[in-house]
Amino acid sequence: MTNKSALYIVPTPIGNLSDITLRAIEVLREVSAIAAEDTRHSAKLLQHHGIGTPLISYHDHGGEAQVERILNKLSRGQSVALISDAGTPLISDPGYRVVSVARSKGFQVIPIPGACALITALSAAGLPSDRFSFEGFPPAKHQARLSFYSELNRDPRTLIFYESTHRIEESIDDMSESFGGDRRCVVARELTKAFETFLEGSLTEVLARIREDSNQKKGEFVVMVDGFSQEDDDGLDPQSERVLRVLLEELPLKQASAIAAKITGEKKNKLYQWALAQKEA
């Protein structure tokens, strides 16, 4: 039985409609109202599970009226469930504002465990999971994305990103430039759905597979990248360093690294990362 004047945070399936807990279904049936990111989308889930609870709209950018509507219900002793289109609310989805305000007003906020795309993906990726950092959606623009990734270049934790079908290729290309094409990654696509796919390999290898198969650009993505290792930080031999320094005086970093690799036989990504580190020092 649900508590009075409580805001429930209820995860919903990320693909397969059966991936919802018994407790979540029970809560959704018993609360006074369900606050949803997209009421039309969520109505299909509720109909599938025979849930007739009224839906109201909530989005973090929906204005004060949406927050007040939920707070008024809590003030009258009613309970409300917050859901997003898929997965756990607040994880790159709406919910932060209403949860923050509800707690500040003294209302009980009760989390219900359930589906979350980043945890689902990480559990099957085979990457270190003892320490990881969820970075959400990268910036949409190329230069901003490169800067964003460069700040994470030496982070030793497994890095997890969400990405859209429109930017997956460009985003991984920028990761390859910022992290080095040899960095290991796993891309999970369409989790729990009919065309669920895991692509594993270096960033260069995964990018090539996405480029050669247009189907791999479709859907919703969780991109997981191995963290920085000291093994990736080997210094350059004196000759390679000298050649690269000379080229950098006349050429952009990326072009200088590519030419230096041809001259010295050193890996282009290693040269690029070394030059990038010198630039940031």
GROMACS .gro file of C-alpha atoms in nm:
model
  281
    1MET     CA    1   0.000   0.000   0.000
    2THR     CA    2   0.142   0.340  -0.094
    3ASN     CA    3   0.218   0.608   0.164
    4LYS     CA    4   0.013   0.927   0.181
    5SER     CA    5   0.176   1.251   0.065
    6ALA     CA    6   0.464   1.060  -0.093
    7LEU     CA    7   0.638   1.112  -0.425
    8TYR     CA    8   0.743   0.779  -0.576
    9ILE     CA    9   1.029   0.762  -0.827
   10VAL     CA   10   0.936   0.470  -1.053
   11PRO     CA   11   1.160   0.329  -1.329
   12THR     CA   12   0.990   0.207  -1.645
   13PRO     CA   13   1.113  -0.039  -1.911
   14ILE     CA   14   1.389   0.079  -2.145
   15GLY     CA   15   1.255  -0.142  -2.425
   16ASN     CA   16   1.091  -0.469  -2.334
   17LEU     CA   17   0.760  -0.386  -2.163
   18SER     CA   18   0.801  -0.685  -1.932
   19ASP     CA   19   1.107  -0.529  -1.767
   20ILE     CA   20   0.916  -0.365  -1.484
   21THR     CA   21   0.906  -0.483  -1.125
   22LEU     CA   22   0.600  -0.612  -0.944
   23ARG     CA   23   0.641  -0.335  -0.688
   24ALA     CA   24   0.652  -0.069  -0.960
   25ILE     CA   25   0.325  -0.198  -1.107
   26GLU     CA   26   0.169  -0.203  -0.761
   27VAL     CA   27   0.274   0.157  -0.692
   28LEU     CA   28   0.152   0.281  -1.031
   29ARG     CA   29  -0.188   0.125  -0.964
   30GLU     CA   30  -0.225   0.266  -0.612
   31VAL     CA   31  -0.102   0.626  -0.641
   32SER     CA   32  -0.345   0.911  -0.703
   33ALA     CA   33  -0.167   1.028  -1.019
   34ILE     CA   34   0.129   0.946  -1.241
   35ALA     CA   35   0.347   1.235  -1.355
   36ALA     CA   36   0.494   1.143  -1.693
   37GLU     CA   37   0.743   1.299  -1.934
   38ASP     CA   38   0.518   1.215  -2.231
   39THR     CA   39   0.165   1.113  -2.134
   40ARG     CA   40   0.085   0.965  -2.476
   41HIS     CA   41   0.396   0.747  -2.468
   42SER     CA   42   0.338   0.633  -2.109
   43ALA     CA   43  -0.028   0.554  -2.175
   44LYS     CA   44   0.082   0.256  -2.386
   45LEU     CA   45   0.281   0.112  -2.095
   46LEU     CA   46  -0.006   0.159  -1.852
   47GLN     CA   47  -0.253   0.000  -2.091
   48HIS     CA   48  -0.019  -0.298  -2.141
   49HIS     CA   49  -0.015  -0.363  -1.766
   50GLY     CA   50  -0.381  -0.280  -1.703
   51ILE     CA   51  -0.311   0.035  -1.500
   52GLY     CA   52  -0.587   0.297  -1.502
   53THR     CA   53  -0.429   0.566  -1.284
   54PRO     CA   54  -0.470   0.922  -1.425
   55LEU     CA   55  -0.168   1.069  -1.605
   56ILE     CA   56  -0.045   1.426  -1.569
   57SER     CA   57   0.242   1.591  -1.754
   58TYR     CA   58   0.573   1.678  -1.594
   59HIS     CA   59   0.900   1.802  -1.742
   60ASP     CA   60   1.184   1.992  -1.572
   61HIS     CA   61   1.134   2.278  -1.819
   62GLY     CA   62   0.758   2.273  -1.797
   63GLY     CA   63   0.727   2.570  -1.563
   64GLU     CA   64   0.623   2.620  -1.202
   65ALA     CA   65   0.263   2.518  -1.268
   66GLN     CA   66   0.362   2.154  -1.323
   67VAL     CA   67   0.562   2.144  -0.999
   68GLU     CA   68   0.282   2.315  -0.805
   69ARG     CA   69   0.027   2.070  -0.940
   70ILE     CA   70   0.224   1.780  -0.793
   71LEU     CA   71   0.290   1.961  -0.464
   72ASN     CA   72  -0.080   2.041  -0.426
   73LYS     CA   73  -0.166   1.674  -0.456
   74LEU     CA   74   0.096   1.583  -0.195
   75SER     CA   75  -0.036   1.859   0.034
   76ARG     CA   76  -0.383   1.703   0.014
   77GLY     CA   77  -0.250   1.366   0.129
   78GLN     CA   78  -0.235   1.212  -0.217
   79SER     CA   79   0.058   1.012  -0.351
   80VAL     CA   80   0.216   1.070  -0.692
   81ALA     CA   81   0.444   0.849  -0.903
   82LEU     CA   82   0.704   1.015  -1.123
   83ILE     CA   83   0.805   0.827  -1.438
   84SER     CA   84   1.003   0.911  -1.752
   85ASP     CA   85   0.965   0.774  -2.105
   86ALA     CA   86   1.210   0.493  -2.028
   87GLY     CA   87   1.439   0.392  -1.743
   88THR     CA   88   1.492   0.562  -1.410
   89PRO     CA   89   1.371   0.924  -1.374
   90LEU     CA   90   1.642   1.191  -1.324
   91ILE     CA   91   1.910   0.981  -1.502
   92SER     CA   92   1.940   1.206  -1.810
   93ASP     CA   93   1.561   1.241  -1.778
   94PRO     CA   94   1.323   1.486  -1.605
   95GLY     CA   95   1.260   1.485  -1.231
   96TYR     CA   96   1.533   1.683  -1.058
   97ARG     CA   97   1.326   1.997  -0.995
   98VAL     CA   98   1.019   1.832  -0.849
   99VAL     CA   99   1.223   1.592  -0.632
  100SER     CA  100   1.434   1.880  -0.499
  101VAL     CA  101   1.130   2.095  -0.418
  102ALA     CA  102   0.932   1.805  -0.268
  103ARG     CA  103   1.217   1.720  -0.032
  104SER     CA  104   1.264   2.085   0.066
  105LYS     CA  105   0.892   2.098   0.158
  106GLY     CA  106   0.926   1.793   0.381
  107PHE     CA  107   0.742   1.543   0.162
  108GLN     CA  108   0.859   1.186   0.151
  109VAL     CA  109   1.039   1.083  -0.170
  110ILE     CA  110   1.049   0.706  -0.217
  111PRO     CA  111   1.269   0.545  -0.486
  112ILE     CA  112   1.162   0.220  -0.650
  113PRO     CA  113   1.448   0.011  -0.799
  114GLY     CA  114   1.425  -0.080  -1.165
  115ALA     CA  115   1.551  -0.048  -1.521
  116CYS     CA  116   1.841   0.187  -1.601
  117ALA     CA  117   2.015   0.176  -1.938
  118LEU     CA  118   2.364   0.260  -1.814
  119ILE     CA  119   2.362  -0.014  -1.546
  120THR     CA  120   2.209  -0.267  -1.786
  121ALA     CA  121   2.479  -0.195  -2.043
  122LEU     CA  122   2.769  -0.191  -1.798
  123SER     CA  123   2.668  -0.525  -1.646
  124ALA     CA  124   2.722  -0.699  -1.981
  125ALA     CA  125   3.009  -0.490  -2.125
  126GLY     CA  126   3.306  -0.669  -1.972
  127LEU     CA  127   3.469  -0.336  -1.879
  128PRO     CA  128   3.583  -0.255  -1.523
  129SER     CA  129   3.275  -0.180  -1.317
  130ASP     CA  130   3.425  -0.123  -0.972
  131ARG     CA  131   3.467   0.245  -1.060
  132PHE     CA  132   3.281   0.424  -1.337
  133SER     CA  133   3.161   0.772  -1.426
  134PHE     CA  134   2.832   0.842  -1.600
  135GLU     CA  135   2.871   1.151  -1.820
  136GLY     CA  136   2.525   1.164  -1.978
  137PHE     CA  137   2.482   1.304  -2.329
  138PRO     CA  138   2.794   1.471  -2.478
  139PRO     CA  139   2.759   1.819  -2.632
  140ALA     CA  140   2.594   1.829  -2.974
  141LYS     CA  141   2.857   2.047  -3.144
  142HIS     CA  142   3.190   1.909  -3.266
  143GLN     CA  143   3.430   2.151  -3.092
  144ALA     CA  144   3.239   2.146  -2.764
  145ARG     CA  145   3.238   1.766  -2.777
  146LEU     CA  146   3.614   1.750  -2.834
  147SER     CA  147   3.672   1.980  -2.537
  148PHE     CA  148   3.434   1.772  -2.325
  149TYR     CA  149   3.616   1.449  -2.409
  150SER     CA  150   3.961   1.603  -2.365
  151GLU     CA  151   3.878   1.688  -2.003
  152LEU     CA  152   3.805   1.319  -1.944
  153ASN     CA  153   4.109   1.188  -2.131
  154ARG     CA  154   4.309   1.089  -1.821
  155ASP     CA  155   4.017   0.972  -1.606
  156PRO     CA  156   4.101   0.616  -1.488
  157ARG     CA  157   3.737   0.515  -1.445
  158THR     CA  158   3.519   0.347  -1.705
  159LEU     CA  159   3.339   0.631  -1.882
  160ILE     CA  160   2.972   0.592  -1.978
  161PHE     CA  161   2.784   0.814  -2.221
  162TYR     CA  162   2.439   0.821  -2.378
  163GLU     CA  163   2.423   0.909  -2.746
  164SER     CA  164   2.156   0.951  -3.013
  165THR     CA  165   2.123   0.795  -3.356
  166HIS     CA  166   2.196   1.131  -3.520
  167ARG     CA  167   2.537   1.177  -3.357
  168ILE     CA  168   2.673   0.831  -3.277
  169GLU     CA  169   2.923   0.818  -3.564
  170GLU     CA  170   3.058   1.170  -3.514
  171SER     CA  171   3.069   1.125  -3.138
  172ILE     CA  172   3.280   0.809  -3.149
  173ASP     CA  173   3.505   0.971  -3.410
  174ASP     CA  174   3.567   1.254  -3.164
  175MET     CA  175   3.630   1.004  -2.884
  176SER     CA  176   3.891   0.836  -3.101
  177GLU     CA  177   4.062   1.170  -3.154
  178SER     CA  178   4.049   1.266  -2.787
  179PHE     CA  179   4.111   0.932  -2.614
  180GLY     CA  180   4.317   0.764  -2.886
  181GLY     CA  181   4.183   0.515  -3.137
  182ASP     CA  182   4.335   0.222  -2.947
  183ARG     CA  183   4.124   0.286  -2.636
  184ARG     CA  184   3.887  -0.005  -2.576
  185CYS     CA  185   3.514   0.058  -2.585
  186VAL     CA  186   3.179  -0.119  -2.590
  187VAL     CA  187   2.873   0.028  -2.759
  188ALA     CA  188   2.533  -0.108  -2.650
  189ARG     CA  189   2.247  -0.037  -2.890
  190GLU     CA  190   1.871  -0.085  -2.847
  191LEU     CA  191   1.899  -0.253  -2.507
  192THR     CA  192   1.629  -0.513  -2.427
  193LYS     CA  193   1.472  -0.463  -2.771
  194ALA     CA  194   1.456  -0.696  -3.071
  195PHE     CA  195   1.775  -0.561  -3.229
  196GLU     CA  196   1.988  -0.534  -2.915
  197THR     CA  197   2.355  -0.521  -3.016
  198PHE     CA  198   2.690  -0.496  -2.837
  199LEU     CA  199   2.990  -0.379  -3.040
  200GLU     CA  200   3.328  -0.431  -2.871
  201GLY     CA  201   3.682  -0.337  -2.968
  202SER     CA  202   3.904  -0.033  -2.997
  203LEU     CA  203   3.737   0.298  -3.076
  204THR     CA  204   3.884   0.276  -3.426
  205GLU     CA  205   3.745  -0.075  -3.480
  206VAL     CA  206   3.399   0.005  -3.344
  207LEU     CA  207   3.380   0.322  -3.552
  208ALA     CA  208   3.464   0.124  -3.866
  209ARG     CA  209   3.188  -0.128  -3.794
  210ILE     CA  210   2.934   0.150  -3.745
  211ARG     CA  211   3.039   0.318  -4.068
  212GLU     CA  212   3.015   0.002  -4.275
  213ASP     CA  213   2.673  -0.103  -4.143
  214SER     CA  214   2.405   0.168  -4.147
  215ASN     CA  215   2.186  -0.041  -3.915
  216GLN     CA  216   2.441   0.016  -3.639
  217LYS     CA  217   2.361   0.389  -3.647
  218LYS     CA  218   1.995   0.336  -3.560
  219GLY     CA  219   1.843   0.340  -3.213
  220GLU     CA  220   1.952   0.454  -2.869
  221PHE     CA  221   2.310   0.403  -2.753
  222VAL     CA  222   2.511   0.354  -2.437
  223VAL     CA  223   2.881   0.409  -2.512
  224MET     CA  224   3.130   0.276  -2.257
  225VAL     CA  225   3.500   0.358  -2.280
  226ASP     CA  226   3.784   0.203  -2.084
  227GLY     CA  227   3.950   0.441  -1.841
  228PHE     CA  228   4.297   0.590  -1.879
  229SER     CA  229   4.586   0.361  -1.789
  230GLN     CA  230   4.946   0.453  -1.711
  231GLU     CA  231   5.038   0.206  -1.982
  232ASP     CA  232   4.889   0.458  -2.226
  233ASP     CA  233   5.122   0.725  -2.090
  234ASP     CA  234   5.456   0.598  -2.213
  235GLY     CA  235   5.683   0.882  -2.319
  236LEU     CA  236   5.811   0.927  -2.671
  237ASP     CA  237   6.162   0.835  -2.776
  238PRO     CA  238   6.384   1.141  -2.838
  239GLN     CA  239   6.367   1.117  -3.219
  240SER     CA  240   5.986   1.098  -3.230
  241GLU     CA  241   5.958   1.386  -2.985
  242ARG     CA  242   6.199   1.602  -3.190
  243VAL     CA  243   6.017   1.533  -3.518
  244LEU     CA  244   5.678   1.606  -3.366
  245ARG     CA  245   5.794   1.929  -3.203
  246VAL     CA  246   5.928   2.056  -3.536
  247LEU     CA  247   5.604   1.970  -3.717
  248LEU     CA  248   5.391   2.131  -3.447
  249GLU     CA  249   5.563   2.462  -3.513
  250GLU     CA  250   5.407   2.470  -3.860
  251LEU     CA  251   5.104   2.239  -3.858
  252PRO     CA  252   4.783   2.174  -3.662
  253LEU     CA  253   4.812   1.906  -3.394
  254LYS     CA  254   4.620   1.635  -3.578
  255GLN     CA  255   4.808   1.680  -3.904
  256ALA     CA  256   5.147   1.701  -3.731
  257SER     CA  257   5.077   1.376  -3.546
  258ALA     CA  258   4.978   1.196  -3.866
  259ILE     CA  259   5.292   1.305  -4.052
  260ALA     CA  260   5.518   1.230  -3.753
  261ALA     CA  261   5.372   0.878  -3.741
  262LYS     CA  262   5.470   0.820  -4.104
  263ILE     CA  263   5.822   0.951  -4.044
  264THR     CA  264   5.896   0.773  -3.715
  265GLY     CA  265   5.680   0.461  -3.730
  266GLU     CA  266   5.526   0.554  -3.394
  267LYS     CA  267   5.150   0.517  -3.344
  268LYS     CA  268   4.961   0.825  -3.456
  269ASN     CA  269   4.731   0.821  -3.151
  270LYS     CA  270   5.025   0.800  -2.913
  271LEU     CA  271   5.186   1.099  -3.083
  272TYR     CA  272   4.857   1.289  -3.078
  273GLN     CA  273   4.800   1.223  -2.708
  274TRP     CA  274   5.155   1.327  -2.622
  275ALA     CA  275   5.122   1.649  -2.819
  276LEU     CA  276   4.782   1.718  -2.662
  277ALA     CA  277   4.929   1.671  -2.313
  278GLN     CA  278   5.212   1.916  -2.394
  279LYS     CA  279   4.961   2.170  -2.520
  280GLU     CA  280   4.752   2.146  -2.203
  281ALA     CA  281   5.051   2.153  -1.967
   0.00000   0.00000   0.00000
